[in-house]
Each structure stands twice: as structure tokens, then as C-alpha cells.
Amino acid sequence: MKITLLGTGTSQGVPVIGCNCDACTSVDSRDVRSRCSVLVQSAETQIVVDVGPDFRNQMLKAKVNKLDAVFLTHEHNDHIIGLDDLRPLLFRNKNGIKIHAESRVIKDIQKRFEYAFIPQPYPGAPTFVVNNILDGEMIKVGDIEILPLRVIHGQLPILGFRIGDFAYLTDTNQIPDSTFEQLNGLKVLVIDALRERPHHSHFSIQEAIEAVNKISPDSAYFTHISHLLGPTSTWEKDLPKDIFPSYDGQEFVL
Ligand SMILES: [Zn+2]
Ligand SMILES: [Zn+2]
Ligand SMILES: [Zn+2]
């Protein structure tokens, strides 16, 4: 299984439009962070978690020509607004590309992409097939098994995903005990770490380190990074052993 971090930046991306801070003007390629998304590929199956505003460029960069399923963590704009750009992949895949999400999230995308769900959409509109998922209930897509896990994002209960020995917990500042129990024996954990100071809906660096220590994966990678953290090279050196910054395009083979 190959996992590619397509995007590792917070909702505005890095660089931020009009910002001249050290992170936004950095020449380190790791400081160019598109909005969060992950591609998971096995020999026969390809799935993506979250479809944000940078989805089209992410698909072109990763040279994806087929997707079997989309999983959504939650309905915030930076995780769903690229759904219309699924069209070339929908037209190519006669079996359809199911969108798996919690019922609240599905209701939200039915409102925001209403034109795709009306009885007679205009020619060329995407046709989304949706599927309700629940935390703790394993889903199988081709030869990939995905376990949705409950995490809390401010006031919003959202989903993280465990796929084999890999787990992806973006947009969270609280992990319920029942989820910690399902994160044993991970090789790779990708987890939200927005910035230095606490935030109402994202882990700070220190909070993320505490969560990683509790989960104790072989290695952990921080995502949903804000420019407020500064250039990657300035904060990566302070991270504990086996915790690393992520970057767009980073691959794991598990
Ligand atoms: Zn987000
Ligand atoms: Zn900046
Ligand atoms: Zn969010």
C-alpha cells in the first residue's frame, strides 16, 4: 500500500495570499502546503481522503487517472469544496466513485452541491453516489479496509481513519478514549498540529506531541500546518524523536 500526503496545509494554505512572513516567503519546498488530502493506493484500489480547493492540482501532480472512492473527514470548506473536480474521474469510472461520509456531512454537501443532486442535473454535472458511514464500522473498498474513527474538532464530532498500520487524524483537538483504544500498533500516524499557541479546534504542537506519546506509533507526522508556525526548518529541530513535519507529496509504503 502506498500513501501520499497530497496536502498538508491549514485552510488558507501556505503561502497565505498577501503574506510576507518567513514561512510564506520561504524557499524550502516543504513550506508550500496545499489544503489537506491523502491518497491511498493498493495494487488494485485507489481512494482519497478529503477533496479540498487544491484537489485538481493534487490529482495532476500525483498523476491519478482512476479513483474508486472518496472519504470525507468533515464538511469544512477546505475538505470538500473540490468535489466538482471529481468530474473527469467520474466520467472515466463506469463503476462510479462513492463518497463515504457521516450523514451530517452528506446532508451538507447535498446542500452545497445542490445542482448535482437535483432530479435532472444539467449535462456535464457530476453525479455523486453517497454512502453513510459510522465511526467504528469498517468499510471495504476493493482490497483496502478503512476504519472510521471518532475525533473531536472544536465542537464538531468528525472522522479520522485507520487503514492497516496507518492512521490519519486531521482537524482535531480532542481524541476520545474509545478512539485511542483503536490506535494500537500503528507504524505511521499523521496528526493535526496547527501552530504553537492553543486553538479552539486544532491541536497545538505541544498537544499533538502529547497525543502522539499516548498513541505511540513507530513514527508520527504533523499536518494541517499554519504559516504561524514559521518555516518548517525552524520548528522541526525541536520535535521529539520519531515525530516529523509532513510535506506535500510525502509518501509512505506500508
Ligand atoms: Zn481543515
Ligand atoms: Zn505568512
Ligand atoms: Zn475543519
Tab-separated table of C-alpha atoms and ligand atoms in Angstrom:
chain	number	residue	atom	x	y	z
A	1	MET	CA	0.000	0.000	0.000
A	2	LYS	CA	1.271	3.453	-0.905
A	3	ILE	CA	0.065	6.536	0.954
A	4	THR	CA	0.720	10.023	-0.418
A	5	LEU	CA	0.084	13.197	1.551
A	6	LEU	CA	-1.364	15.366	-1.220
A	7	GLY	CA	-1.788	18.422	1.001
A	8	THR	CA	-0.536	19.324	4.485
A	9	GLY	CA	-1.548	22.964	4.968
A	10	THR	CA	-4.228	24.675	7.007
A	11	SER	CA	-7.408	26.078	5.473
A	12	GLN	CA	-5.748	29.119	3.859
A	13	GLY	CA	-2.820	27.068	2.562
A	14	VAL	CA	0.821	28.158	2.784
A	15	PRO	CA	1.891	30.633	1.474
A	16	VAL	CA	-1.108	32.718	2.500
A	17	ILE	CA	-2.251	35.221	-0.119
A	18	GLY	CA	-0.621	38.601	0.520
A	19	CYS	CA	1.547	37.431	3.456
A	20	ASN	CA	5.269	38.198	3.606
A	21	CYS	CA	6.144	36.205	6.741
A	22	ASP	CA	9.178	33.895	6.838
A	23	ALA	CA	7.079	30.774	6.156
A	24	CYS	CA	5.181	32.351	3.259
A	25	THR	CA	8.378	33.627	1.594
A	26	SER	CA	10.465	30.522	2.380
A	27	VAL	CA	12.359	28.844	-0.473
A	28	ASP	CA	12.084	25.429	1.230
A	29	SER	CA	9.696	23.398	-0.946
A	30	ARG	CA	8.211	21.920	2.251
A	31	ASP	CA	6.787	25.363	3.062
A	32	VAL	CA	4.448	25.234	0.096
A	33	ARG	CA	1.441	23.498	1.619
A	34	SER	CA	-1.806	22.880	-0.211
A	35	ARG	CA	-5.016	22.003	1.618
A	36	CYS	CA	-5.130	18.639	3.424
A	37	SER	CA	-5.805	15.454	1.491
A	38	VAL	CA	-4.417	11.922	1.380
A	39	LEU	CA	-4.220	9.395	-1.447
A	40	VAL	CA	-4.156	5.672	-0.594
A	41	GLN	CA	-3.224	3.232	-3.337
A	42	SER	CA	-3.009	-0.556	-3.360
A	43	ALA	CA	-2.306	-2.780	-6.343
A	44	GLU	CA	-5.954	-2.551	-7.414
A	45	THR	CA	-7.637	0.249	-5.452
A	46	GLN	CA	-7.219	3.999	-5.128
A	47	ILE	CA	-9.012	6.127	-2.572
A	48	VAL	CA	-8.698	9.709	-1.461
A	49	VAL	CA	-9.499	11.249	1.931
A	50	ASP	CA	-10.878	14.809	1.583
A	51	VAL	CA	-11.292	16.832	-1.580
A	52	GLY	CA	-10.352	20.436	-0.919
A	53	PRO	CA	-9.791	23.518	-3.092
A	54	ASP	CA	-6.415	22.206	-4.335
A	55	PHE	CA	-7.788	18.817	-5.426
A	56	ARG	CA	-7.369	19.324	-9.177
A	57	ASN	CA	-3.689	20.224	-8.939
A	58	GLN	CA	-3.110	17.441	-6.431
A	59	MET	CA	-4.587	14.853	-8.821
A	60	LEU	CA	-2.494	16.195	-11.712
A	61	LYS	CA	0.678	16.174	-9.625
A	62	ALA	CA	0.098	12.637	-8.331
A	63	LYS	CA	-0.882	11.538	-11.876
A	64	VAL	CA	-4.082	9.881	-10.674
A	65	ASN	CA	-6.191	8.504	-13.536
A	66	LYS	CA	-8.711	6.489	-11.529
A	67	LEU	CA	-10.356	6.743	-8.120
A	68	ASP	CA	-12.554	4.090	-6.514
A	69	ALA	CA	-13.842	6.024	-3.505
A	70	VAL	CA	-13.726	9.303	-1.650
A	71	PHE	CA	-13.829	9.529	2.141
A	72	LEU	CA	-14.605	12.803	3.883
A	73	THR	CA	-13.469	13.668	7.397
A	74	HIS	CA	-15.929	16.578	7.761
A	75	GLU	CA	-17.764	19.312	5.921
A	76	HIS	CA	-15.417	22.281	6.330
A	77	ASN	CA	-14.733	24.053	3.072
A	78	ASP	CA	-11.032	23.139	2.895
A	79	HIS	CA	-12.006	19.424	2.909
A	80	ILE	CA	-14.922	19.270	0.463
A	81	ILE	CA	-15.023	22.203	-1.934
A	82	GLY	CA	-13.087	20.400	-4.702
A	83	LEU	CA	-15.802	17.760	-5.191
A	84	ASP	CA	-16.878	19.188	-8.565
A	85	ASP	CA	-13.363	18.493	-9.840
A	86	LEU	CA	-14.066	14.779	-9.458
A	87	ARG	CA	-15.863	15.038	-12.812
A	88	PRO	CA	-13.054	13.805	-15.111
A	89	LEU	CA	-12.554	10.825	-12.797
A	90	LEU	CA	-16.325	10.192	-12.544
A	91	PHE	CA	-16.687	10.210	-16.324
A	92	ARG	CA	-13.806	7.728	-16.567
A	93	ASN	CA	-15.006	5.277	-13.901
A	94	LYS	CA	-18.162	3.488	-15.033
A	95	ASN	CA	-18.465	1.804	-11.628
A	96	GLY	CA	-18.903	5.209	-10.008
A	97	ILE	CA	-16.930	6.806	-7.211
A	98	LYS	CA	-18.767	6.505	-3.938
A	99	ILE	CA	-18.460	9.367	-1.469
A	100	HIS	CA	-18.303	7.973	2.053
A	101	ALA	CA	-19.087	10.331	4.925
A	102	GLU	CA	-21.198	10.756	8.026
A	103	SER	CA	-24.875	11.597	7.426
A	104	ARG	CA	-24.442	15.195	8.649
A	105	VAL	CA	-21.626	15.727	6.154
A	106	ILE	CA	-23.618	14.171	3.311
A	107	LYS	CA	-26.554	16.477	4.065
A	108	ASP	CA	-24.184	19.428	3.949
A	109	ILE	CA	-22.693	18.507	0.561
A	110	GLN	CA	-26.203	17.880	-0.819
A	111	LYS	CA	-26.970	21.494	0.078
A	112	ARG	CA	-23.723	22.972	-1.190
A	113	PHE	CA	-23.642	20.961	-4.408
A	114	GLU	CA	-27.409	21.006	-4.889
A	115	TYR	CA	-27.077	21.100	-8.702
A	116	ALA	CA	-25.531	17.618	-8.610
A	117	PHE	CA	-28.368	16.088	-6.585
A	118	ILE	CA	-31.493	17.506	-8.300
A	119	PRO	CA	-33.593	15.047	-10.395
A	120	GLN	CA	-32.341	16.291	-13.758
A	121	PRO	CA	-28.894	17.854	-13.417
A	122	TYR	CA	-27.542	19.833	-16.379
A	123	PRO	CA	-25.440	17.846	-18.834
A	124	GLY	CA	-21.876	17.548	-17.519
A	125	ALA	CA	-22.832	17.949	-13.856
A	126	PRO	CA	-21.218	15.433	-11.543
A	127	THR	CA	-23.361	12.562	-10.304
A	128	PHE	CA	-22.374	11.807	-6.746
A	129	VAL	CA	-23.244	8.465	-5.180
A	130	VAL	CA	-23.111	8.847	-1.424
A	131	ASN	CA	-22.798	6.367	1.407
A	132	ASN	CA	-23.370	6.954	5.101
A	133	ILE	CA	-20.576	5.705	7.336
A	134	LEU	CA	-20.315	5.385	11.101
A	135	ASP	CA	-17.316	5.575	13.373
A	136	GLY	CA	-16.109	2.133	14.397
A	137	GLU	CA	-17.654	0.382	11.357
A	138	MET	CA	-15.072	-0.947	8.916
A	139	ILE	CA	-15.640	-0.271	5.196
A	140	LYS	CA	-14.017	-2.285	2.433
A	141	VAL	CA	-13.237	-0.698	-0.925
A	142	GLY	CA	-11.589	-3.177	-3.292
A	143	ASP	CA	-8.726	-4.624	-1.282
A	144	ILE	CA	-8.447	-1.690	1.163
A	145	GLU	CA	-10.118	-1.785	4.592
A	146	ILE	CA	-10.845	1.578	6.200
A	147	LEU	CA	-11.901	2.056	9.805
A	148	PRO	CA	-13.592	5.419	10.533
A	149	LEU	CA	-12.683	6.755	13.971
A	150	ARG	CA	-14.323	9.471	16.061
A	151	VAL	CA	-12.274	12.570	16.801
A	152	ILE	CA	-13.465	15.976	18.025
A	153	HIS	CA	-12.767	19.199	16.118
A	154	GLY	CA	-13.745	22.050	18.451
A	155	GLN	CA	-17.483	21.403	18.913
A	156	LEU	CA	-17.757	19.166	15.855
A	157	PRO	CA	-17.551	15.367	16.012
A	158	ILE	CA	-15.692	14.371	12.840
A	159	LEU	CA	-13.870	11.317	11.476
A	160	GLY	CA	-10.304	10.155	11.345
A	161	PHE	CA	-9.385	6.963	9.502
A	162	ARG	CA	-7.254	3.933	10.225
A	163	ILE	CA	-6.072	1.922	7.239
A	164	GLY	CA	-3.941	-1.030	8.316
A	165	ASP	CA	-0.988	0.314	10.298
A	166	PHE	CA	-1.590	3.882	9.106
A	167	ALA	CA	-3.893	6.420	10.761
A	168	TYR	CA	-4.933	9.881	9.630
A	169	LEU	CA	-6.307	12.316	12.210
A	170	THR	CA	-6.576	15.770	10.698
A	171	ASP	CA	-8.622	18.655	12.151
A	172	THR	CA	-8.829	17.601	15.756
A	173	ASN	CA	-8.059	18.885	19.221
A	174	GLN	CA	-9.570	16.004	21.181
A	175	ILE	CA	-9.385	12.247	20.813
A	176	PRO	CA	-11.941	10.175	22.768
A	177	ASP	CA	-10.648	7.230	24.834
A	178	SER	CA	-12.564	4.792	22.611
A	179	THR	CA	-10.544	6.054	19.635
A	180	PHE	CA	-7.215	5.851	21.478
A	181	GLU	CA	-8.015	2.159	22.021
A	182	GLN	CA	-8.285	1.661	18.260
A	183	LEU	CA	-4.919	3.238	17.528
A	184	ASN	CA	-2.682	0.484	18.887
A	185	GLY	CA	0.277	-0.780	16.899
A	186	LEU	CA	0.495	1.970	14.287
A	187	LYS	CA	3.526	2.263	12.051
A	188	VAL	CA	2.641	5.738	10.775
A	189	LEU	CA	0.347	8.350	12.330
A	190	VAL	CA	-0.466	11.622	10.570
A	191	ILE	CA	-1.974	14.104	13.006
A	192	ASP	CA	-3.132	17.725	13.176
A	193	ALA	CA	-0.659	20.251	14.669
A	194	LEU	CA	-1.718	23.716	13.574
A	195	ARG	CA	0.587	26.105	15.389
A	196	GLU	CA	2.455	26.864	18.619
A	197	ARG	CA	-0.402	28.514	20.556
A	198	PRO	CA	-3.557	26.554	21.530
A	199	HIS	CA	-6.529	26.813	19.163
A	200	HIS	CA	-10.234	26.121	19.750
A	201	SER	CA	-10.449	23.297	17.200
A	202	HIS	CA	-6.920	22.133	16.319
A	203	PHE	CA	-4.063	20.611	18.328
A	204	SER	CA	-1.157	22.900	19.063
A	205	ILE	CA	2.317	21.387	18.596
A	206	GLN	CA	2.527	20.562	22.326
A	207	GLU	CA	-0.953	18.991	22.421
A	208	ALA	CA	-0.177	16.955	19.309
A	209	ILE	CA	3.066	15.699	20.889
A	210	GLU	CA	1.083	14.575	23.955
A	211	ALA	CA	-1.425	12.727	21.767
A	212	VAL	CA	1.378	11.056	19.814
A	213	ASN	CA	3.055	9.953	23.048
A	214	LYS	CA	-0.208	8.385	24.201
A	215	ILE	CA	-0.732	6.567	20.880
A	216	SER	CA	2.977	5.702	20.487
A	217	PRO	CA	3.177	4.880	16.782
A	218	ASP	CA	6.559	3.966	15.225
A	219	SER	CA	6.592	7.459	13.731
A	220	ALA	CA	4.266	10.471	13.557
A	221	TYR	CA	3.951	13.328	11.073
A	222	PHE	CA	2.315	16.697	11.717
A	223	THR	CA	-0.190	18.089	9.214
A	224	HIS	CA	-2.707	20.976	8.771
A	225	ILE	CA	0.226	23.326	9.348
A	226	SER	CA	-0.276	27.095	9.590
A	227	HIS	CA	2.219	29.718	8.387
A	228	LEU	CA	2.123	30.952	12.011
A	229	LEU	CA	4.495	28.085	12.876
A	230	GLY	CA	7.190	29.684	10.732
A	231	PRO	CA	9.410	27.870	8.215
A	232	THR	CA	9.484	24.088	8.706
A	233	SER	CA	13.259	24.104	9.283
A	234	THR	CA	12.819	26.338	12.355
A	235	TRP	CA	10.413	24.067	14.278
A	236	GLU	CA	11.300	20.572	13.107
A	237	LYS	CA	14.528	20.586	15.146
A	238	ASP	CA	12.556	20.926	18.401
A	239	LEU	CA	10.356	17.903	17.744
A	240	PRO	CA	10.887	14.745	19.817
A	241	LYS	CA	12.494	11.687	18.211
A	242	ASP	CA	10.201	9.907	15.719
A	243	ILE	CA	7.942	12.961	15.235
A	244	PHE	CA	8.389	14.856	11.976
A	245	PRO	CA	6.843	17.635	9.914
A	246	SER	CA	4.932	16.331	6.914
A	247	TYR	CA	5.176	17.904	3.475
A	248	ASP	CA	3.087	17.856	0.315
A	249	GLY	CA	3.903	14.827	-1.808
A	250	GLN	CA	5.346	12.800	1.080
A	251	GLU	CA	4.942	9.072	0.503
A	252	PHE	CA	4.776	6.098	2.835
A	253	VAL	CA	4.901	2.497	1.684
A	254	LEU	CA	3.338	0.182	4.251
B	1	ZN	ZN	-9.189	21.764	7.792
B	2	ZN	ZN	2.614	34.006	6.220
B	3	ZN	ZN	-12.029	21.666	9.852
